[in-house]
PDB file of C-alpha atoms in Angstrom:
ATOM      1  CA  THR H 202     -57.847  20.220  33.694  1.00 82.00           C
ATOM      2  CA  PRO H 203     -58.465  16.844  35.463  1.00 82.00           C
ATOM      3  CA  VAL H 204     -59.014  15.168  32.113  1.00 83.00           C
ATOM      4  CA  THR H 205     -55.837  16.729  30.664  1.00 86.00           C
ATOM      5  CA  LEU H 206     -53.789  15.767  33.729  1.00 84.00           C
ATOM      6  CA  GLY H 207     -55.127  12.237  33.527  1.00 82.00           C
ATOM      7  CA  ALA H 208     -54.202  11.922  29.853  1.00 83.00           C
ATOM      8  CA  THR H 209     -50.758  13.408  30.579  1.00 83.00           C
ATOM      9  CA  CYS H 210     -50.145  10.937  33.397  1.00 79.00           C
ATOM     10  CA  PHE H 211     -51.165   8.067  31.131  1.00 78.00           C
ATOM     11  CA  LEU H 212     -48.764   9.238  28.407  1.00 78.00           C
ATOM     12  CA  LEU H 213     -45.932   9.673  30.919  1.00 73.00           C
ATOM     13  CA  TYR H 214     -46.588   6.202  32.314  1.00 70.00           C
ATOM     14  CA  TYR H 215     -46.528   4.720  28.804  1.00 71.00           C
ATOM     15  CA  GLY H 216     -43.392   6.660  27.872  1.00 67.00           C
ATOM     16  CA  ILE H 217     -41.474   5.734  31.029  1.00 63.00           C
ATOM     17  CA  PHE H 218     -42.327   2.053  31.279  1.00 62.00           C
ATOM     18  CA  HIS H 219     -42.859   1.135  27.620  1.00 64.00           C
ATOM     19  CA  CYS H 220     -40.822   3.613  25.551  1.00 62.00           C
ATOM     20  CA  GLY H 221     -37.985   4.268  28.018  1.00 57.00           C
ATOM     21  CA  ILE H 222     -37.895   8.031  27.527  1.00 55.00           C
ATOM     22  CA  PHE H 223     -35.640   8.368  30.582  1.00 55.00           C
ATOM     23  CA  ASP H 224     -33.450   5.493  29.514  1.00 55.00           C
ATOM     24  CA  LEU H 225     -29.716   6.194  29.151  1.00 49.00           C
ATOM     25  CA  ALA H 226     -29.448   4.236  25.888  1.00 55.00           C
ATOM     26  CA  PRO H 227     -29.923   7.223  23.521  1.00 63.00           C
ATOM     27  CA  VAL H 228     -27.440   9.288  25.561  1.00 65.00           C
ATOM     28  CA  ALA H 229     -24.942   6.422  25.562  1.00 65.00           C
ATOM     29  CA  ARG H 230     -25.314   5.875  21.823  1.00 70.00           C
ATOM     30  CA  ASN H 231     -24.705   9.556  21.135  1.00 74.00           C
ATOM     31  CA  LEU H 232     -21.666   9.588  23.445  1.00 78.00           C
ATOM     32  CA  ILE H 233     -20.169   6.508  21.783  1.00 80.00           C
ATOM     33  CA  PHE H 234     -20.870   7.880  18.298  1.00 79.00           C
ATOM     34  CA  ASN H 235     -19.086  11.155  19.058  1.00 81.00           C
ATOM     35  CA  SER H 236     -16.114   9.525  20.795  1.00 84.00           C
ATOM     36  CA  MET H 237     -15.382   6.900  18.126  1.00 86.00           C
ATOM     37  CA  ARG H 238     -11.893   7.006  16.640  1.00 88.00           C
ATOM     38  CA  ASP H 239     -13.230   5.740  13.327  1.00 90.00           C
ATOM     39  CA  ALA H 240     -14.837   8.265  11.027  1.00 91.00           C
ATOM     40  CA  VAL H 241     -18.543   7.543  10.438  1.00 91.00           C
ATOM     41  CA  LEU H 242     -20.873   8.980   7.818  1.00 90.00           C
ATOM     42  CA  ILE H 243     -24.620   8.298   7.964  1.00 89.00           C
ATOM     43  CA  LEU H 244     -26.322   8.332   4.560  1.00 89.00           C
ATOM     44  CA  ASP H 245     -29.923   7.770   3.525  1.00 87.00           C
ATOM     45  CA  THR H 246     -31.096   5.605   0.644  1.00 86.00           C
ATOM     46  CA  GLN H 247     -30.635   8.515  -1.769  1.00 88.00           C
ATOM     47  CA  ASN H 248     -26.984   8.998  -0.754  1.00 88.00           C
ATOM     48  CA  ARG H 249     -27.699  12.199   1.180  1.00 90.00           C
ATOM     49  CA  LEU H 250     -25.616  13.009   4.249  1.00 89.00           C
ATOM     50  CA  LEU H 251     -27.631  12.678   7.468  1.00 88.00           C
ATOM     51  CA  ASP H 252     -24.983  12.803  10.172  1.00 89.00           C
ATOM     52  CA  PHE H 253     -21.277  12.416  10.898  1.00 90.00           C
ATOM     53  CA  ASN H 254     -19.062  12.218  13.976  1.00 90.00           C
ATOM     54  CA  PRO H 255     -16.099  14.456  14.959  1.00 90.00           C
ATOM     55  CA  ALA H 256     -13.599  11.900  13.611  1.00 89.00           C
ATOM     56  CA  ALA H 257     -15.210  12.224  10.179  1.00 88.00           C
ATOM     57  CA  GLN H 258     -14.905  16.017  10.315  1.00 87.00           C
ATOM     58  CA  ALA H 259     -11.223  15.700  11.250  1.00 86.00           C
ATOM     59  CA  MET H 260     -10.708  13.384   8.282  1.00 86.00           C
ATOM     60  CA  LEU H 261     -12.790  15.534   5.900  1.00 85.00           C
ATOM     61  CA  PRO H 262     -12.539  19.198   6.994  1.00 85.00           C
ATOM     62  CA  THR H 263     -15.087  20.284   4.384  1.00 85.00           C
ATOM     63  CA  LEU H 264     -17.922  18.678   6.382  1.00 86.00           C
ATOM     64  CA  ARG H 265     -20.226  21.092   8.192  1.00 87.00           C
ATOM     65  CA  LYS H 266     -23.480  20.556  10.077  1.00 85.00           C
ATOM     66  CA  ARG H 267     -25.220  23.036   7.801  1.00 86.00           C
ATOM     67  CA  LEU H 268     -24.474  20.718   4.858  1.00 84.00           C
ATOM     68  CA  VAL H 269     -26.529  17.874   6.306  1.00 87.00           C
ATOM     69  CA  GLY H 270     -29.215  16.799   3.853  1.00 86.00           C
ATOM     70  CA  GLN H 271     -27.172  17.404   0.706  1.00 89.00           C
ATOM     71  CA  ASP H 272     -25.789  14.816  -1.687  1.00 89.00           C
ATOM     72  CA  ALA H 273     -22.672  13.238  -0.185  1.00 88.00           C
ATOM     73  CA  ALA H 274     -20.931  12.723  -3.538  1.00 86.00           C
ATOM     74  CA  PHE H 275     -21.316  16.417  -4.335  1.00 87.00           C
ATOM     75  CA  LEU H 276     -20.065  17.517  -0.908  1.00 86.00           C
ATOM     76  CA  LEU H 277     -16.968  15.303  -1.171  1.00 86.00           C
ATOM     77  CA  SER H 278     -16.233  15.878  -4.854  1.00 84.00           C
ATOM     78  CA  ASP H 279     -12.716  17.068  -3.913  1.00 82.00           C
ATOM     79  CA  SER H 280     -11.965  13.571  -2.540  1.00 83.00           C
ATOM     80  CA  PRO H 281     -12.738  11.109  -5.370  1.00 85.00           C
ATOM     81  CA  ASP H 282     -11.325   8.149  -3.409  1.00 84.00           C
ATOM     82  CA  VAL H 283     -13.745   8.849  -0.563  1.00 85.00           C
ATOM     83  CA  VAL H 284     -16.659   9.205  -2.994  1.00 86.00           C
ATOM     84  CA  LYS H 285     -15.759   5.852  -4.532  1.00 86.00           C
ATOM     85  CA  ALA H 286     -15.677   4.291  -1.069  1.00 83.00           C
ATOM     86  CA  LEU H 287     -19.225   5.563  -0.441  1.00 83.00           C
ATOM     87  CA  LEU H 288     -20.606   3.306  -3.160  1.00 81.00           C
ATOM     88  CA  PRO H 289     -22.623   0.398  -1.737  1.00 76.00           C
ATOM     89  CA  GLY H 290     -20.659  -2.825  -1.466  1.00 72.00           C
ATOM     90  CA  ASP H 291     -20.249  -5.904   0.682  1.00 71.00           C
ATOM     91  CA  ARG H 292     -16.451  -5.925   0.761  1.00 79.00           C
ATOM     92  CA  PRO H 293     -14.243  -3.373   2.535  1.00 82.00           C
ATOM     93  CA  SER H 294     -12.351  -1.018   0.253  1.00 83.00           C
ATOM     94  CA  GLU H 295      -8.997   0.595   0.912  1.00 85.00           C
ATOM     95  CA  PHE H 296      -7.731   3.976  -0.250  1.00 83.00           C
ATOM     96  CA  THR H 297      -5.024   6.500   0.555  1.00 82.00           C
ATOM     97  CA  VAL H 298      -5.291  10.250   1.066  1.00 77.00           C
ATOM     98  CA  GLY H 299      -2.549  12.847   1.454  1.00 71.00           C
ATOM     99  CA  GLN H 300       0.972  13.037   0.096  1.00 68.00           C
ATOM    100  CA  ASP H 301       4.464  12.084   1.240  1.00 64.00           C
ATOM    101  CA  ASP H 302       4.779  11.842   5.036  1.00 66.00           C
ATOM    102  CA  ARG H 303       1.188  12.986   5.561  1.00 75.00           C
ATOM    103  CA  THR H 304      -0.249  10.031   3.708  1.00 81.00           C
ATOM    104  CA  HIS H 305      -2.963   8.128   5.553  1.00 84.00           C
ATOM    105  CA  SER H 306      -4.600   4.870   4.517  1.00 88.00           C
ATOM    106  CA  TYR H 307      -8.221   4.085   5.348  1.00 89.00           C
ATOM    107  CA  GLU H 308     -10.417   1.024   5.129  1.00 90.00           C
ATOM    108  CA  ALA H 309     -14.053   1.781   4.320  1.00 90.00           C
ATOM    109  CA  ARG H 310     -16.838  -0.559   5.437  1.00 90.00           C
ATOM    110  CA  THR H 311     -20.550  -0.172   4.797  1.00 88.00           C
ATOM    111  CA  TRP H 312     -23.239  -1.229   7.249  1.00 86.00           C
ATOM    112  CA  PRO H 313     -26.894  -1.163   6.154  1.00 86.00           C
ATOM    113  CA  LEU H 314     -29.377   0.591   8.424  1.00 84.00           C
ATOM    114  CA  VAL H 315     -32.864  -0.876   8.572  1.00 81.00           C
ATOM    115  CA  GLY H 316     -36.044   0.407  10.164  1.00 69.00           C
ATOM    116  CA  GLN H 317     -39.265  -1.233  11.242  1.00 62.00           C
ATOM    117  CA  GLY H 318     -41.789  -1.291   8.450  1.00 56.00           C
ATOM    118  CA  GLY H 319     -44.788  -2.637  10.322  1.00 49.00           C
ATOM    119  CA  LYS H 320     -46.467  -5.485   8.476  1.00 48.00           C
ATOM    120  CA  GLU H 321     -43.964  -5.221   5.657  1.00 48.00           C
ATOM    121  CA  GLY H 322     -41.083  -6.057   8.034  1.00 53.00           C
ATOM    122  CA  SER H 323     -37.723  -4.316   8.186  1.00 68.00           C
ATOM    123  CA  ARG H 324     -36.782  -2.059   5.292  1.00 77.00           C
ATOM    124  CA  PRO H 325     -33.525  -0.214   4.471  1.00 79.00           C
ATOM    125  CA  VAL H 326     -33.508   3.411   5.562  1.00 82.00           C
ATOM    126  CA  GLY H 327     -29.851   4.187   4.894  1.00 86.00           C
ATOM    127  CA  ARG H 328     -26.335   3.035   5.608  1.00 88.00           C
ATOM    128  CA  ALA H 329     -23.388   3.855   7.801  1.00 89.00           C
ATOM    129  CA  VAL H 330     -19.973   4.155   6.156  1.00 90.00           C
ATOM    130  CA  ILE H 331     -17.124   3.610   8.619  1.00 91.00           C
ATOM    131  CA  PHE H 332     -13.570   4.703   7.793  1.00 91.00           C
ATOM    132  CA  SER H 333     -10.875   3.014   9.881  1.00 90.00           C
ATOM    133  CA  ASP H 334      -7.326   4.399   9.863  1.00 89.00           C
ATOM    134  CA  VAL H 335      -5.115   1.478   8.786  1.00 90.00           C
ATOM    135  CA  THR H 336      -1.978   3.527   8.046  1.00 88.00           C
ATOM    136  CA  ALA H 337       0.188   1.553  10.478  1.00 89.00           C
ATOM    137  CA  GLN H 338      -0.971  -1.789   9.068  1.00 90.00           C
ATOM    138  CA  VAL H 339      -0.423  -0.673   5.470  1.00 88.00           C
ATOM    139  CA  ARG H 340       3.081   0.630   6.224  1.00 88.00           C
ATOM    140  CA  LEU H 341       3.946  -2.602   8.026  1.00 90.00           C
ATOM    141  CA  ARG H 342       2.628  -4.626   5.097  1.00 89.00           C
ATOM    142  CA  GLU H 343       4.666  -2.584   2.626  1.00 87.00           C
ATOM    143  CA  GLU H 344       7.774  -2.909   4.777  1.00 88.00           C
ATOM    144  CA  LEU H 345       7.359  -6.690   5.002  1.00 88.00           C
ATOM    145  CA  ARG H 346       6.855  -6.871   1.247  1.00 87.00           C
ATOM    146  CA  ARG H 347       9.951  -4.740   0.683  1.00 87.00           C
ATOM    147  CA  GLN H 348      12.025  -6.911   2.990  1.00 86.00           C
ATOM    148  CA  SER H 349      10.824 -10.065   1.257  1.00 88.00           C
ATOM    149  CA  GLU H 350      11.993  -8.688  -2.118  1.00 89.00           C
ATOM    150  CA  THR H 351      15.223  -6.942  -1.039  1.00 91.00           C
ATOM    151  CA  ASP H 352      18.668  -8.344  -0.338  1.00 91.00           C
ATOM    152  CA  ALA H 353      19.546  -7.454   3.247  1.00 89.00           C
ATOM    153  CA  LEU H 354      23.260  -6.825   2.572  1.00 91.00           C
ATOM    154  CA  THR H 355      23.350  -4.825  -0.647  1.00 91.00           C
ATOM    155  CA  GLY H 356      19.872  -3.263  -0.595  1.00 91.00           C
ATOM    156  CA  ILE H 357      19.097  -4.321  -4.174  1.00 93.00           C
ATOM    157  CA  ALA H 358      16.463  -6.824  -5.299  1.00 93.00           C
ATOM    158  CA  ASN H 359      16.858 -10.420  -4.244  1.00 93.00           C
ATOM    159  CA  ARG H 360      16.503 -13.648  -6.211  1.00 92.00           C
ATOM    160  CA  ARG H 361      12.776 -13.899  -5.544  1.00 92.00           C
ATOM    161  CA  ARG H 362      12.080 -10.411  -6.910  1.00 93.00           C
ATOM    162  CA  PHE H 363      14.217 -11.170  -9.969  1.00 93.00           C
ATOM    163  CA  HIS H 364      12.261 -14.326 -10.810  1.00 93.00           C
ATOM    164  CA  GLN H 365       8.949 -12.470 -10.400  1.00 92.00           C
ATOM    165  CA  ALA H 366      10.064  -9.734 -12.799  1.00 91.00           C
ATOM    166  CA  LEU H 367      11.510 -12.282 -15.223  1.00 91.00           C
ATOM    167  CA  GLU H 368       8.211 -14.154 -15.348  1.00 90.00           C
ATOM    168  CA  ILE H 369       6.335 -10.943 -16.145  1.00 88.00           C
ATOM    169  CA  GLU H 370       8.785 -10.005 -18.906  1.00 87.00           C
ATOM    170  CA  CYS H 371       8.557 -13.493 -20.398  1.00 86.00           C
ATOM    171  CA  LEU H 372       4.773 -13.117 -20.567  1.00 84.00           C
ATOM    172  CA  ARG H 373       5.218  -9.762 -22.291  1.00 83.00           C
ATOM    173  CA  PHE H 374       7.565 -11.382 -24.784  1.00 80.00           C
ATOM    174  CA  SER H 375       5.126 -14.203 -25.534  1.00 80.00           C
ATOM    175  CA  ARG H 376       2.344 -11.694 -26.220  1.00 79.00           C
ATOM    176  CA  GLY H 377       4.093  -8.811 -27.927  1.00 73.00           C
ATOM    177  CA  ARG H 378       7.407 -10.381 -28.969  1.00 75.00           C
ATOM    178  CA  ALA H 379       9.301  -7.610 -27.167  1.00 80.00           C
ATOM    179  CA  PRO H 380      13.060  -8.381 -27.001  1.00 87.00           C
ATOM    180  CA  LEU H 381      14.477  -9.436 -23.655  1.00 90.00           C
ATOM    181  CA  SER H 382      18.027  -9.918 -22.369  1.00 93.00           C
ATOM    182  CA  VAL H 383      19.537 -11.171 -19.127  1.00 94.00           C
ATOM    183  CA  LEU H 384      23.033 -10.718 -17.668  1.00 95.00           C
ATOM    184  CA  MET H 385      24.621 -13.071 -15.150  1.00 96.00           C
ATOM    185  CA  ILE H 386      27.558 -11.475 -13.319  1.00 95.00           C
ATOM    186  CA  ASP H 387      30.056 -13.380 -11.186  1.00 94.00           C
ATOM    187  CA  LEU H 388      32.878 -11.854  -9.116  1.00 94.00           C
ATOM    188  CA  ASP H 389      36.160 -13.504 -10.048  1.00 92.00           C
ATOM    189  CA  HIS H 390      38.139 -15.213  -7.258  1.00 90.00           C
ATOM    190  CA  PHE H 391      35.841 -13.827  -4.563  1.00 90.00           C
ATOM    191  CA  LYS H 392      36.735 -16.657  -2.180  1.00 90.00           C
ATOM    192  CA  GLU H 393      40.289 -15.359  -2.090  1.00 89.00           C
ATOM    193  CA  VAL H 394      39.004 -11.977  -0.932  1.00 89.00           C
ATOM    194  CA  ASN H 395      37.176 -13.582   2.005  1.00 88.00           C
ATOM    195  CA  ASP H 396      40.158 -15.771   2.877  1.00 88.00           C
ATOM    196  CA  ARG H 397      42.685 -12.935   2.753  1.00 88.00           C
ATOM    197  CA  TYR H 398      40.780  -9.935   4.063  1.00 87.00           C
ATOM    198  CA  GLY H 399      37.910 -11.543   5.992  1.00 89.00           C
ATOM    199  CA  HIS H 400      34.185 -11.772   5.461  1.00 89.00           C
ATOM    200  CA  PRO H 401      33.438  -8.160   6.553  1.00 89.00           C
ATOM    201  CA  ALA H 402      35.723  -6.990   3.758  1.00 90.00           C
ATOM    202  CA  GLY H 403      33.945  -9.340   1.384  1.00 91.00           C
ATOM    203  CA  ASP H 404      30.602  -7.785   2.371  1.00 91.00           C
ATOM    204  CA  THR H 405      32.028  -4.327   1.662  1.00 92.00           C
ATOM    205  CA  VAL H 406      33.179  -5.492  -1.759  1.00 93.00           C
ATOM    206  CA  LEU H 407      29.722  -6.852  -2.568  1.00 93.00           C
ATOM    207  CA  CYS H 408      28.031  -3.584  -1.541  1.00 93.00           C
ATOM    208  CA  ASN H 409      30.458  -1.488  -3.594  1.00 92.00           C
ATOM    209  CA  VAL H 410      30.082  -3.698  -6.642  1.00 93.00           C
ATOM    210  CA  ALA H 411      26.298  -3.485  -6.347  1.00 93.00           C
ATOM    211  CA  GLN H 412      26.500   0.326  -6.426  1.00 93.00           C
ATOM    212  CA  LEU H 413      28.828   0.221  -9.437  1.00 93.00           C
ATOM    213  CA  LEU H 414      26.403  -2.033 -11.260  1.00 93.00           C
ATOM    214  CA  LEU H 415      23.471   0.255 -10.488  1.00 93.00           C
ATOM    215  CA  ALA H 416      25.402   3.222 -11.857  1.00 92.00           C
ATOM    216  CA  SER H 417      26.072   1.328 -15.091  1.00 92.00           C
ATOM    217  CA  LEU H 418      22.436   0.379 -15.730  1.00 93.00           C
ATOM    218  CA  ARG H 419      19.340   2.158 -16.949  1.00 90.00           C
ATOM    219  CA  LYS H 420      16.357   3.010 -14.765  1.00 90.00           C
ATOM    220  CA  THR H 421      14.262   0.368 -16.512  1.00 90.00           C
ATOM    221  CA  ASP H 422      16.758  -2.420 -15.769  1.00 93.00           C
ATOM    222  CA  LEU H 423      16.481  -4.620 -12.697  1.00 94.00           C
ATOM    223  CA  LEU H 424      19.590  -5.595 -10.722  1.00 95.00           C
ATOM    224  CA  ALA H 425      19.361  -8.445  -8.229  1.00 95.00           C
ATOM    225  CA  ARG H 426      21.729 -10.385  -6.052  1.00 94.00           C
ATOM    226  CA  TYR H 427      21.294 -13.918  -7.330  1.00 92.00           C
ATOM    227  CA  GLY H 428      23.636 -15.801  -5.016  1.00 88.00           C
ATOM    228  CA  GLY H 429      26.686 -15.318  -2.807  1.00 88.00           C
ATOM    229  CA  GLU H 430      28.851 -13.348  -5.242  1.00 92.00           C
ATOM    230  CA  GLU H 431      26.516 -13.601  -8.221  1.00 94.00           C
ATOM    231  CA  PHE H 432      24.353 -10.821  -9.605  1.00 95.00           C
ATOM    232  CA  ALA H 433      21.633 -10.940 -12.267  1.00 95.00           C
ATOM    233  CA  VAL H 434      20.397  -8.102 -14.461  1.00 95.00           C
ATOM    234  CA  LEU H 435      17.099  -8.052 -16.321  1.00 94.00           C
ATOM    235  CA  LEU H 436      17.170  -5.878 -19.455  1.00 93.00           C
ATOM    236  CA  PRO H 437      13.626  -5.371 -20.813  1.00 91.00           C
ATOM    237  CA  GLU H 438      13.228  -4.553 -24.510  1.00 88.00           C
ATOM    238  CA  THR H 439      16.947  -5.015 -25.128  1.00 90.00           C
ATOM    239  CA  ARG H 440      18.484  -7.033 -27.954  1.00 91.00           C
ATOM    240  CA  MET H 441      21.767  -8.898 -27.872  1.00 92.00           C
ATOM    241  CA  GLU H 442      23.747  -5.970 -29.282  1.00 92.00           C
ATOM    242  CA  GLY H 443      22.561  -3.588 -26.570  1.00 92.00           C
ATOM    243  CA  ALA H 444      23.067  -6.199 -23.841  1.00 93.00           C
ATOM    244  CA  LEU H 445      26.681  -6.705 -24.940  1.00 94.00           C
ATOM    245  CA  VAL H 446      27.324  -2.972 -24.707  1.00 94.00           C
ATOM    246  CA  ILE H 447      25.938  -2.879 -21.151  1.00 94.00           C
ATOM    247  CA  ALA H 448      27.925  -5.986 -20.175  1.00 94.00           C
ATOM    248  CA  GLU H 449      31.177  -4.443 -21.400  1.00 94.00           C
ATOM    249  CA  ARG H 450      30.386  -1.192 -19.575  1.00 94.00           C
ATOM    250  CA  ILE H 451      29.876  -3.147 -16.362  1.00 94.00           C
ATOM    251  CA  ARG H 452      33.107  -5.104 -16.797  1.00 93.00           C
ATOM    252  CA  LYS H 453      35.148  -1.945 -17.298  1.00 93.00           C
ATOM    253  CA  ALA H 454      33.475  -0.048 -14.439  1.00 92.00           C
ATOM    254  CA  VAL H 455      34.170  -2.783 -11.901  1.00 92.00           C
ATOM    255  CA  GLY H 456      37.682  -3.492 -13.173  1.00 90.00           C
ATOM    256  CA  CYS H 457      38.715   0.150 -13.056  1.00 91.00           C
ATOM    257  CA  THR H 458      37.362   0.837  -9.548  1.00 90.00           C
ATOM    258  CA  PRO H 459      39.248  -0.850  -6.703  1.00 89.00           C
ATOM    259  CA  VAL H 460      37.465  -1.183  -3.368  1.00 88.00           C
ATOM    260  CA  ALA H 461      39.117   0.459  -0.345  1.00 86.00           C
ATOM    261  CA  VAL H 462      38.907  -1.645   2.823  1.00 83.00           C
ATOM    262  CA  ASP H 463      41.001  -0.822   5.934  1.00 79.00           C
ATOM    263  CA  ASP H 464      43.697   1.060   4.003  1.00 78.00           C
ATOM    264  CA  GLU H 465      43.779  -1.747   1.456  1.00 82.00           C
ATOM    265  CA  CYS H 466      42.736  -1.428  -2.189  1.00 87.00           C
ATOM    266  CA  ILE H 467      41.129  -4.629  -3.398  1.00 88.00           C
ATOM    267  CA  GLN H 468      41.097  -5.054  -7.151  1.00 90.00           C
ATOM    268  CA  ILE H 469      37.959  -6.775  -8.390  1.00 90.00           C
ATOM    269  CA  SER H 470      37.061  -8.199 -11.781  1.00 92.00           C
ATOM    270  CA  VAL H 471      33.849  -9.783 -12.997  1.00 93.00           C
ATOM    271  CA  SER H 472      32.755 -12.269 -15.613  1.00 94.00           C
ATOM    272  CA  VAL H 473      29.511 -11.485 -17.421  1.00 94.00           C
ATOM    273  CA  GLY H 474      27.299 -13.907 -19.278  1.00 94.00           C
ATOM    274  CA  VAL H 475      24.671 -12.632 -21.723  1.00 95.00           C
ATOM    275  CA  ALA H 476      21.459 -14.306 -22.903  1.00 93.00           C
ATOM    276  CA  SER H 477      18.970 -12.705 -25.245  1.00 90.00           C
ATOM    277  CA  HIS H 478      15.570 -13.541 -26.693  1.00 83.00           C
ATOM    278  CA  SER H 479      14.198 -11.506 -29.581  1.00 72.00           C
ATOM    279  CA  ASN H 480      12.362 -11.824 -32.881  1.00 64.00           C
TER     280      ASN H 480
END
């Protein structure tokens, strides 16, 4: 008994003062791990699931503690984007889960976990995959992109978006010789509308004309506000004959539809220019 008590006291002394068995660090680490807002998955070198925090279970409801030790790719086979994000890599990857209003965007980062290998030095023992919810940032980015490519008054594409699409279609034409046509539309005597009825009425006319133009075009065509009262239409894979038909349809639609503003009916007409490039 004295020998056993002596050995026990020596081990307790070594554990307390050298190993810190009563230290709060392990408790603090566990508390922080469980309270993190970011989802965390701990994997070993063979891609087996070792641990996860409550945020990860909220993100991936299929996770259960009894599944620890199994292959992570197999456990998350219903979420291919998540499985792809689990692949080792130095750069963060971004993916989206859900549909419609329940869509959430996540950024996945991988941190290597290393252990002490004695004389051999540190060696990898696994990795931590952290999923950060970046839905707000992604939505803000998409909204800024949309605003940068949309005309604020009419809600259609702006001049910048038109030039981007035109450049892409020109590249397609140079490679595959696909026909391409462009319409330039100008409202006739629009200055007289502003002078007689005021600029608010002129804005109403522009918005109504934009809607008429959209109704006269195909889904594959791109309508943009090119200038003050000028509109441009990109017609992919359209020859001159087809572009002329669309231009005439636009001219008739606008000419036959007066715009009502403050009990006044404003008659509008347009001039349409057509350019085409084909084999």
